[in-house]
mmCIF file of N, CA and C in Angstrom:
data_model
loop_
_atom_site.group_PDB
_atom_site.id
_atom_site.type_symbol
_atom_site.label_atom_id
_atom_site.label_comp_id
_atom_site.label_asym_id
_atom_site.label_seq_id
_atom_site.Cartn_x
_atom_site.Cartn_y
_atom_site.Cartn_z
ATOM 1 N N UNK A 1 6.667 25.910 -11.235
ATOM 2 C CA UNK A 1 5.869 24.771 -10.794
ATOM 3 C C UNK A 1 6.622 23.480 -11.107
ATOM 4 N N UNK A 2 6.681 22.587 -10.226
ATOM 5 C CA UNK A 2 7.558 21.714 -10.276
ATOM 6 C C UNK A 2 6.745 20.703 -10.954
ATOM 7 N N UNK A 3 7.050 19.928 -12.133
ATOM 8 C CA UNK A 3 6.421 18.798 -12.413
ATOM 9 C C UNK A 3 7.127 17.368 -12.956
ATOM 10 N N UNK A 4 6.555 16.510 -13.196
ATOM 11 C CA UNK A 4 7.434 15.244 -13.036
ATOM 12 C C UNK A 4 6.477 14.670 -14.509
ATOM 13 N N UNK A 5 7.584 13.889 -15.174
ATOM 14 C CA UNK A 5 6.982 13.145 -16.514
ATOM 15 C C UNK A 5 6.941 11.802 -16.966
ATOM 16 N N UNK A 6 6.615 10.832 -16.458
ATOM 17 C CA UNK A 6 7.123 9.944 -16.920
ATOM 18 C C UNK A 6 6.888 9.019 -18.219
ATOM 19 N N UNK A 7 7.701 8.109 -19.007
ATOM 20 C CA UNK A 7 7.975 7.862 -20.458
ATOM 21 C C UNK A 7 8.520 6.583 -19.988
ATOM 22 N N UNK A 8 8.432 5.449 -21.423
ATOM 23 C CA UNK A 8 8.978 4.588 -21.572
ATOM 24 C C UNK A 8 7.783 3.359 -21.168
ATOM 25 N N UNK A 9 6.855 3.059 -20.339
ATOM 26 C CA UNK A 9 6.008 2.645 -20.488
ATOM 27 C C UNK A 9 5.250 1.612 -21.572
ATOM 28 N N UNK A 10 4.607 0.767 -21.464
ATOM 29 C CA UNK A 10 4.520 -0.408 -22.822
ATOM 30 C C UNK A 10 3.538 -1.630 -22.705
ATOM 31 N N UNK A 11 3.693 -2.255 -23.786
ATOM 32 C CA UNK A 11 4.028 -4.267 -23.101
ATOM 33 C C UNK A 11 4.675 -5.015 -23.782
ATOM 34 N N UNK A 12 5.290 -6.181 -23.089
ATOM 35 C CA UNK A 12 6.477 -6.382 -22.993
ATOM 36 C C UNK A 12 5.742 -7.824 -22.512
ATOM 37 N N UNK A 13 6.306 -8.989 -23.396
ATOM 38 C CA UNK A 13 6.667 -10.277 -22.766
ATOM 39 C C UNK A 13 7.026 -10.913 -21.368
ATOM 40 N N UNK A 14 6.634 -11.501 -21.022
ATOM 41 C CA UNK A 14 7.277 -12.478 -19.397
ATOM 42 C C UNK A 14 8.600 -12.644 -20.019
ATOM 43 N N UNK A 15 9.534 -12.142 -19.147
ATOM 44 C CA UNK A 15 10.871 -11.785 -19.020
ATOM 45 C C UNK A 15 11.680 -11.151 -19.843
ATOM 46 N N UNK A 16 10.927 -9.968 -20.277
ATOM 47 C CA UNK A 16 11.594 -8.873 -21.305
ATOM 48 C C UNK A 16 11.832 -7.952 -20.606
ATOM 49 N N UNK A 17 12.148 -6.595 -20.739
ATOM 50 C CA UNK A 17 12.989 -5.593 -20.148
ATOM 51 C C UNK A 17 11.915 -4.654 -20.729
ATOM 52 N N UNK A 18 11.684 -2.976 -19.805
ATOM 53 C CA UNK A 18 11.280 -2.262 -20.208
ATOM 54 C C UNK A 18 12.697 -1.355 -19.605
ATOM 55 N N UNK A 19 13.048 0.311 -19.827
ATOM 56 C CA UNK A 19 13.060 1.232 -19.307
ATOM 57 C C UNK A 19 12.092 2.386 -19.126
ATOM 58 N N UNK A 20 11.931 2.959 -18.020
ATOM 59 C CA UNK A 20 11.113 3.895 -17.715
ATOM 60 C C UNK A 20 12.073 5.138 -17.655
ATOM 61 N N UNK A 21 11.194 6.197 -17.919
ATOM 62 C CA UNK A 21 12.353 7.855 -17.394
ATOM 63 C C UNK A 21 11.555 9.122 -16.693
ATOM 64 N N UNK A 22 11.827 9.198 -15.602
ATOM 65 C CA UNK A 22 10.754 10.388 -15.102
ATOM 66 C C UNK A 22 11.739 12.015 -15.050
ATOM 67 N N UNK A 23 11.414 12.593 -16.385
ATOM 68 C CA UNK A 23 11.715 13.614 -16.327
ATOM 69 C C UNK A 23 11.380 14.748 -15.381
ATOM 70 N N UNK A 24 12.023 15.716 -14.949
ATOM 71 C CA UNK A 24 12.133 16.656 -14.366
ATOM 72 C C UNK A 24 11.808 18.170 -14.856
ATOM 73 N N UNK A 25 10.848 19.049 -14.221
ATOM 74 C CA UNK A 25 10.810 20.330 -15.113
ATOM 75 C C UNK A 25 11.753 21.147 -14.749
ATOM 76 N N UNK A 26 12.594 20.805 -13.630
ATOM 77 C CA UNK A 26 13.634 21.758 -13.156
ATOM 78 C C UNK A 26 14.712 20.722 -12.647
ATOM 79 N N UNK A 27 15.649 21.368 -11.874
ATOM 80 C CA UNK A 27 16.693 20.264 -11.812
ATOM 81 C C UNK A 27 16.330 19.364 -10.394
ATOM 82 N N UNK A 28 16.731 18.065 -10.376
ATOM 83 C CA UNK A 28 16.303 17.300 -9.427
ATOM 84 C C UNK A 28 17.334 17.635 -8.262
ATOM 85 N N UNK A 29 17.827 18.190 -8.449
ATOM 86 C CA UNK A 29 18.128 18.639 -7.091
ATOM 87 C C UNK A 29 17.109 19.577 -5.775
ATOM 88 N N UNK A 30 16.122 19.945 -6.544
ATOM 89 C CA UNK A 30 15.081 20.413 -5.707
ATOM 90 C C UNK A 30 14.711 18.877 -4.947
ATOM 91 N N UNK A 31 14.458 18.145 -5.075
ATOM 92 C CA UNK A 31 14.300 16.854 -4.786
ATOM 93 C C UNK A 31 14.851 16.236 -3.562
ATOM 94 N N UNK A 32 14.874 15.809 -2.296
ATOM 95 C CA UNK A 32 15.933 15.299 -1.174
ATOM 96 C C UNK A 32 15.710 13.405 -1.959
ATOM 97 N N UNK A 33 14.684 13.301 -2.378
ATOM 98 C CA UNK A 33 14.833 11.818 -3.129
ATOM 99 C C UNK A 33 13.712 11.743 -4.179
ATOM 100 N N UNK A 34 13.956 10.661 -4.647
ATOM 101 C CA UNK A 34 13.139 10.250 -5.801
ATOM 102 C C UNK A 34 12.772 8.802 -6.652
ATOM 103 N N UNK A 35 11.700 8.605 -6.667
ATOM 104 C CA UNK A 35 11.222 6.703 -6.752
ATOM 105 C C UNK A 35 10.166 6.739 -8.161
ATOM 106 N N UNK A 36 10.161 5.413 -7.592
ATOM 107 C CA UNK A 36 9.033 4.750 -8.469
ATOM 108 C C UNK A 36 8.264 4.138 -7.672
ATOM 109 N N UNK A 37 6.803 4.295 -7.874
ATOM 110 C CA UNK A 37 5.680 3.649 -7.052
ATOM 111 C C UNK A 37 4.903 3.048 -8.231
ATOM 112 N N UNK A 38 4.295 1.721 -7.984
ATOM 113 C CA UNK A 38 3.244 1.262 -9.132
ATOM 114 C C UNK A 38 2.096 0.526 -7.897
ATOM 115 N N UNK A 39 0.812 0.768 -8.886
ATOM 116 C CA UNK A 39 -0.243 0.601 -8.390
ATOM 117 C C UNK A 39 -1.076 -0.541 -9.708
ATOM 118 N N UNK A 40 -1.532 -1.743 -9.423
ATOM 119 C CA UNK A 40 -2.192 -2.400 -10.038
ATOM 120 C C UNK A 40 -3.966 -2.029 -9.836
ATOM 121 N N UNK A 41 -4.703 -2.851 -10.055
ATOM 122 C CA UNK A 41 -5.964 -2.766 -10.725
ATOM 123 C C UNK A 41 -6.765 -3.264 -9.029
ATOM 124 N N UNK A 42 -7.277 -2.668 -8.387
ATOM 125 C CA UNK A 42 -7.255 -3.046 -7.045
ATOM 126 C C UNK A 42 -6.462 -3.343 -5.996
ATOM 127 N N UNK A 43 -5.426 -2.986 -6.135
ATOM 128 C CA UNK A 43 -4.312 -2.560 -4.775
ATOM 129 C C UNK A 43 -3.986 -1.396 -4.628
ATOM 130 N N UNK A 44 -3.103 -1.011 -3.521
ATOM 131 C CA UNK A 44 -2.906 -0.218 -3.238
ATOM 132 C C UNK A 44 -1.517 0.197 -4.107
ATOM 133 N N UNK A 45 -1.515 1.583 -3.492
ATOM 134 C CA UNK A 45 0.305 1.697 -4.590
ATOM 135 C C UNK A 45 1.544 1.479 -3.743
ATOM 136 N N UNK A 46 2.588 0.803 -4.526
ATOM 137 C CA UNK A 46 3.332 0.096 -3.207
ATOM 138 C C UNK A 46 4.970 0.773 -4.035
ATOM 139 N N UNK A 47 5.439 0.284 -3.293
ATOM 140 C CA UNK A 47 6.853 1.171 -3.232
ATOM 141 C C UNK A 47 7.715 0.231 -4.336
ATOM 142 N N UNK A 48 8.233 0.738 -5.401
ATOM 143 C CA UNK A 48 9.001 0.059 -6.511
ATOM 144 C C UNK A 48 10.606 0.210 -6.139
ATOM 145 N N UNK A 49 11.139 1.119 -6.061
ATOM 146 C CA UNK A 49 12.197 1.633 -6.091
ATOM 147 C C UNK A 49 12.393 3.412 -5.623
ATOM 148 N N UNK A 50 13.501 3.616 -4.317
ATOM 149 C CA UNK A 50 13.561 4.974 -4.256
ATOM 150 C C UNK A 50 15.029 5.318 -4.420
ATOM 151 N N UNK A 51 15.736 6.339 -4.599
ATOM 152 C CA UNK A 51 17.194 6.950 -5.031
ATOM 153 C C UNK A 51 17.171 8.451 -4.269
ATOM 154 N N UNK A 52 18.197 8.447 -3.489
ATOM 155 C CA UNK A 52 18.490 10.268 -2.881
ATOM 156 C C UNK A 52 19.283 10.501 -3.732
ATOM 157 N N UNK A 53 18.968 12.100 -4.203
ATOM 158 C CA UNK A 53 19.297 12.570 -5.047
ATOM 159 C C UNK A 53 21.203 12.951 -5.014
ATOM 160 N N UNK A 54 20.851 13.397 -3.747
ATOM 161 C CA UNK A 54 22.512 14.043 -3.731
ATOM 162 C C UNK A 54 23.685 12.563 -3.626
ATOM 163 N N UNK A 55 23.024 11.725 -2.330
ATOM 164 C CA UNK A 55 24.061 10.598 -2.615
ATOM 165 C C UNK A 55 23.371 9.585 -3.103
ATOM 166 N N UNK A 56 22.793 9.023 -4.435
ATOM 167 C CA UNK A 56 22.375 8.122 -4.679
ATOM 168 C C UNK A 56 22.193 6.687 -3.834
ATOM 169 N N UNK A 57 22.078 6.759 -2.223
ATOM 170 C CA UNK A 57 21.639 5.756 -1.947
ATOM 171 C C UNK A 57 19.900 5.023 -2.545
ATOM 172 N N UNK A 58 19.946 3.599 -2.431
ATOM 173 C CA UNK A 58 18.773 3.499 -3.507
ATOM 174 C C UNK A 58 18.058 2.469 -2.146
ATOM 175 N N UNK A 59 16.954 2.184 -2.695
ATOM 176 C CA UNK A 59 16.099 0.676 -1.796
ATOM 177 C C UNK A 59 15.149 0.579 -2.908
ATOM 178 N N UNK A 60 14.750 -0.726 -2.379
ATOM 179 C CA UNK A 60 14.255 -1.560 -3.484
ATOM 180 C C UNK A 60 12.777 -2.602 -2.492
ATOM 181 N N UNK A 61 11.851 -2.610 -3.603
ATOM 182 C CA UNK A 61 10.413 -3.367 -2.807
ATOM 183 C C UNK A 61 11.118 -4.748 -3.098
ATOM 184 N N UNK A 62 10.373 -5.478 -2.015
ATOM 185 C CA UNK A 62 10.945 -7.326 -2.089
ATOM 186 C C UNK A 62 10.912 -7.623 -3.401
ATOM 187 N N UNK A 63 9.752 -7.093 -4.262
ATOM 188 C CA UNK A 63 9.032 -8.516 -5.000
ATOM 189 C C UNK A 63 10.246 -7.715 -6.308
ATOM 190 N N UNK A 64 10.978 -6.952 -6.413
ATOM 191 C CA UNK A 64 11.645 -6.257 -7.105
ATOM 192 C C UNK A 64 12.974 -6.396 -7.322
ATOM 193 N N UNK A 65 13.295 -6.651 -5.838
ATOM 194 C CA UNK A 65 15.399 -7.106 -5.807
ATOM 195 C C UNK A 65 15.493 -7.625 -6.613
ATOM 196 N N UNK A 66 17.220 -6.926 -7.404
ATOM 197 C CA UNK A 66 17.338 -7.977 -8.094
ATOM 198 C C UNK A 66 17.359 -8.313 -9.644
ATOM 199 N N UNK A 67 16.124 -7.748 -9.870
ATOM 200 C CA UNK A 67 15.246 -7.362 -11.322
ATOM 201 C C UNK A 67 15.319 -6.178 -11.869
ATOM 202 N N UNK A 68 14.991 -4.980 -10.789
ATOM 203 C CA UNK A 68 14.678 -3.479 -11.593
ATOM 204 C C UNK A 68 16.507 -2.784 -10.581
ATOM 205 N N UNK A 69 16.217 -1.977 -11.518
ATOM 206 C CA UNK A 69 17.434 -1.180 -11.276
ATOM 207 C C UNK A 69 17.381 0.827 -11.650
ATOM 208 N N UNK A 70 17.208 1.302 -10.122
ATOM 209 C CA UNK A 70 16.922 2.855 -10.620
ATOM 210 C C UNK A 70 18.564 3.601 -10.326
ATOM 211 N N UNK A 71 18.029 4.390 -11.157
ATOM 212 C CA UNK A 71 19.447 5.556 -11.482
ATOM 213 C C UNK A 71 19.072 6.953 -11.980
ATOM 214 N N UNK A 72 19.695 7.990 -11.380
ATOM 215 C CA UNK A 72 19.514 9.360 -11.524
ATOM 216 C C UNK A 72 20.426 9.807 -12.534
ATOM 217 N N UNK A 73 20.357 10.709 -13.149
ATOM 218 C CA UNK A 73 21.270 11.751 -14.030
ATOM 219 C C UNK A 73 20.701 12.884 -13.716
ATOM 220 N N UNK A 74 21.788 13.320 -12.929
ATOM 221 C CA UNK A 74 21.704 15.019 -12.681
ATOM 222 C C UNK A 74 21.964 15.819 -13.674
ATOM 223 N N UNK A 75 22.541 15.522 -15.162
ATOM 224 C CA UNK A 75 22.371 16.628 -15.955
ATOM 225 C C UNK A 75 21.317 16.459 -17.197
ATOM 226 N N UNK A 76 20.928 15.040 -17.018
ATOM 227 C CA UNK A 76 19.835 15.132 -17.831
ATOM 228 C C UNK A 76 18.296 15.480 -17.003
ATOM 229 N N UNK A 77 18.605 15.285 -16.000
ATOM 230 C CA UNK A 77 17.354 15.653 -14.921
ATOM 231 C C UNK A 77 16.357 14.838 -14.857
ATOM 232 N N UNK A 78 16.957 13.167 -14.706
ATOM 233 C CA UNK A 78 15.642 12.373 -14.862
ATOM 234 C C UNK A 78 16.005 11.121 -13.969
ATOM 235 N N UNK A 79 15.202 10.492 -13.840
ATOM 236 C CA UNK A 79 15.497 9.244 -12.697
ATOM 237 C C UNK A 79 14.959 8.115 -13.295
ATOM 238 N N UNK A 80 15.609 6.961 -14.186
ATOM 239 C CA UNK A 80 15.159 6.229 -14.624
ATOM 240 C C UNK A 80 14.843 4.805 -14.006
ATOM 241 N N UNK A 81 14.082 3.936 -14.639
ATOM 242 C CA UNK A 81 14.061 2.487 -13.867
ATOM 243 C C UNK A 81 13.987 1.313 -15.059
ATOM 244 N N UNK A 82 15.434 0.885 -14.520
ATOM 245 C CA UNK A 82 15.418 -0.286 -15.541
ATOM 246 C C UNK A 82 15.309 -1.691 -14.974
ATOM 247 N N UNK A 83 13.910 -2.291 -15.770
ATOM 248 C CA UNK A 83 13.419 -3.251 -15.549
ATOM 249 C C UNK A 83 13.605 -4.376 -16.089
ATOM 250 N N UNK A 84 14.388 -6.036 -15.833
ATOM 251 C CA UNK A 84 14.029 -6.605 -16.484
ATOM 252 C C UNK A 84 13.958 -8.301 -15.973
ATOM 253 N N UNK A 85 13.735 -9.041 -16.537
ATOM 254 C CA UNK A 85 13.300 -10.415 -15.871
ATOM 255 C C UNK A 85 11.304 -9.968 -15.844
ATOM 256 N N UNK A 86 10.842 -9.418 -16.430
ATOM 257 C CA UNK A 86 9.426 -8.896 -16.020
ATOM 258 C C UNK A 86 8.539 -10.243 -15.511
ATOM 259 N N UNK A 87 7.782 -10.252 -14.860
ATOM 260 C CA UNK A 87 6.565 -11.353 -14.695
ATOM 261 C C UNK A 87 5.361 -10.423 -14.832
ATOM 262 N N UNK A 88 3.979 -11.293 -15.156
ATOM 263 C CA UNK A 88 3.221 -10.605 -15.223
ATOM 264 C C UNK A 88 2.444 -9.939 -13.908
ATOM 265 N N UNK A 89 2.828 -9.737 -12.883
ATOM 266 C CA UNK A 89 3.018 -9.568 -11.800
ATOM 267 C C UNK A 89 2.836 -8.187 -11.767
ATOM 268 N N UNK A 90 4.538 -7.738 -12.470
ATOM 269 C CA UNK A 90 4.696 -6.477 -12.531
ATOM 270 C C UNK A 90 3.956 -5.431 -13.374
ATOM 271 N N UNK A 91 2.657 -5.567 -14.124
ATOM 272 C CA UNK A 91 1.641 -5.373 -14.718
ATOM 273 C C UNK A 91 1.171 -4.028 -13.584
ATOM 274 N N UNK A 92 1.227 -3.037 -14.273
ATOM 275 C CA UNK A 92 0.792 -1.569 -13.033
ATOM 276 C C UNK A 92 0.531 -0.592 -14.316
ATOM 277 N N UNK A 93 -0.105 0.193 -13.125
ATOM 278 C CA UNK A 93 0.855 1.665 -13.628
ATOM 279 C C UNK A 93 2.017 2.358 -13.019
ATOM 280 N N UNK A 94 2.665 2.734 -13.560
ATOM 281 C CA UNK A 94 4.040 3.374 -12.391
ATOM 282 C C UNK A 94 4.257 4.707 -12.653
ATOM 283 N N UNK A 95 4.520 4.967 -10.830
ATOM 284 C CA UNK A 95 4.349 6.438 -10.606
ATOM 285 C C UNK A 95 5.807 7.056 -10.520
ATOM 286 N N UNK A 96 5.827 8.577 -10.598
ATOM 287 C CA UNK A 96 7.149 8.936 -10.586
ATOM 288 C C UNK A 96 7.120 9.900 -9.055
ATOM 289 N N UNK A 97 7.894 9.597 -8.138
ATOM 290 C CA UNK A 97 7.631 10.474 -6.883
ATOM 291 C C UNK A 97 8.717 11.275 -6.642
ATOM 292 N N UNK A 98 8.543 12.211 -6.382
ATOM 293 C CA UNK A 98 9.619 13.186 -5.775
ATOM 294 C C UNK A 98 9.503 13.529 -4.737
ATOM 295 N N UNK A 99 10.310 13.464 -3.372
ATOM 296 C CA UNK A 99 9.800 14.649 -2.307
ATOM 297 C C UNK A 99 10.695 15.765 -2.173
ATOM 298 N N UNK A 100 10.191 16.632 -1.910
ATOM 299 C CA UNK A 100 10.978 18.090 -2.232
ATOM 300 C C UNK A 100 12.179 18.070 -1.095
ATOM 301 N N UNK A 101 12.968 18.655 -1.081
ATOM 302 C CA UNK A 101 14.122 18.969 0.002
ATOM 303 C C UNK A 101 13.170 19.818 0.565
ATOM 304 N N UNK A 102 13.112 21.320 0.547
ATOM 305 C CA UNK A 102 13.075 22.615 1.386
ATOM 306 C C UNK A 102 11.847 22.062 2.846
ATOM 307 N N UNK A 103 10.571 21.457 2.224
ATOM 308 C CA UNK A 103 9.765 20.790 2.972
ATOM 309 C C UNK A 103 8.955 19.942 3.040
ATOM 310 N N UNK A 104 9.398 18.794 2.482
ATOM 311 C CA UNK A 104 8.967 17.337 2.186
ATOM 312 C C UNK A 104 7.995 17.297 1.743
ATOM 313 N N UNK A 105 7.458 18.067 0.655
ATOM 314 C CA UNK A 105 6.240 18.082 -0.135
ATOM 315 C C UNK A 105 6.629 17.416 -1.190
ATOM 316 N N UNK A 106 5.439 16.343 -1.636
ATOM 317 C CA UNK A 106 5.289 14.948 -2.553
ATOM 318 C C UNK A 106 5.306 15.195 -3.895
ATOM 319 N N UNK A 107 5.686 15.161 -4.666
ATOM 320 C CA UNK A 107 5.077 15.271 -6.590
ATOM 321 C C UNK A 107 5.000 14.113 -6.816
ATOM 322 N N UNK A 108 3.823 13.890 -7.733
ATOM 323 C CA UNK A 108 3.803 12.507 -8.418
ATOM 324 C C UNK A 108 3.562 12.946 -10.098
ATOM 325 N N UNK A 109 4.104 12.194 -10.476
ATOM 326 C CA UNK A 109 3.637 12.166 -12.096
ATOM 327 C C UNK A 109 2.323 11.838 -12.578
ATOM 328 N N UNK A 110 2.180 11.771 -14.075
ATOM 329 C CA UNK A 110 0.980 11.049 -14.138
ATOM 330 C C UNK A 110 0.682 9.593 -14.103
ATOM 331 N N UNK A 111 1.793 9.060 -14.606
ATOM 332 C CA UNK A 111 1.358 7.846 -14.433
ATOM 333 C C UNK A 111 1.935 7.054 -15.910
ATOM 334 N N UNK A 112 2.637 5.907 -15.916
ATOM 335 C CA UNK A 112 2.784 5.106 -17.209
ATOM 336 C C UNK A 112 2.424 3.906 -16.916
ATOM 337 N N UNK A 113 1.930 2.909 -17.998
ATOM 338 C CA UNK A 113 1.011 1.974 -17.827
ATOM 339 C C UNK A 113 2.197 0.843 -18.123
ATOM 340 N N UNK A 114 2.512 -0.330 -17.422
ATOM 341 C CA UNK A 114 3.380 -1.549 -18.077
ATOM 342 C C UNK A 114 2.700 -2.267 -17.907
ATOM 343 N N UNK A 115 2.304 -3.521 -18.822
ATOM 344 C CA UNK A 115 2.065 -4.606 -19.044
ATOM 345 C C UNK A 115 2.601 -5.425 -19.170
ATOM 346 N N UNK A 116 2.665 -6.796 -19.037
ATOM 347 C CA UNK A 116 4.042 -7.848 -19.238
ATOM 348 C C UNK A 116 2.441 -9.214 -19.861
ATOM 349 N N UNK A 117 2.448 -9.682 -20.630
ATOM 350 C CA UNK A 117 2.132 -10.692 -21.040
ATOM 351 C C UNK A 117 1.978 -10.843 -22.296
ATOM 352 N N UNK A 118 1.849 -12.508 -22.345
ATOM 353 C CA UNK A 118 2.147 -13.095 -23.940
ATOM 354 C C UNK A 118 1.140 -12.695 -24.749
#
């Protein structure tokens, strides 16, 4: 069963840095890509950052360029997102997504909570 973990999660000052890490229960190569989605307190969940696994091409949400920065390790099996310049903006929870290679079926994690304020 494929599952996804994510860690690193917090709060953190207007313009401090978090890292996030969404572990893998198997190797991410089951994976054709893999992101970060965060969802605030009445919106919808919007697209943070995504990475393909095999060639690390990446994309990035507007309000994000710039600031966060995702990266895979294939032998640690995790896809991290490093965040920093924070506003309180970026105040979510953030999701860890995978879609499978064999047939584009979704995993999401549970969920880590960031906060950014004084």
């Amino acid at each position: 069963q494929v599952q996804l973990v994510e860690s690193g999660g917090g709060l953190v000052q207007p313009g401090g840095s978090l890292r996030l890490s969404c572990a893998a229960s198997g190797t991410i190569f089951t994976f054709n890509s893999m992101g970060w989605f965060r969802q605030a307190p009445g919106n919808e969940r919007e697209l943070v950052a995504t990475i393909t696994v095999r060639g690390g091409t990446t994309t990035y949400g507007d309000s994000v360029k710039g600031r966060f920065t995702i990266s895979r390790d294939n032998v640690k099996r995790t896809v991290d997102l490093q965040m920093n310049s924070l506003k309180p903006e970026d105040t979510a929870v953030y999701y860890c997504k995978g879609v499978r290679w064999s047939d584009g079926s979704a995993y999401w994690g549970q969920g880590t909570q960031v906060t950014v304020s004084s």
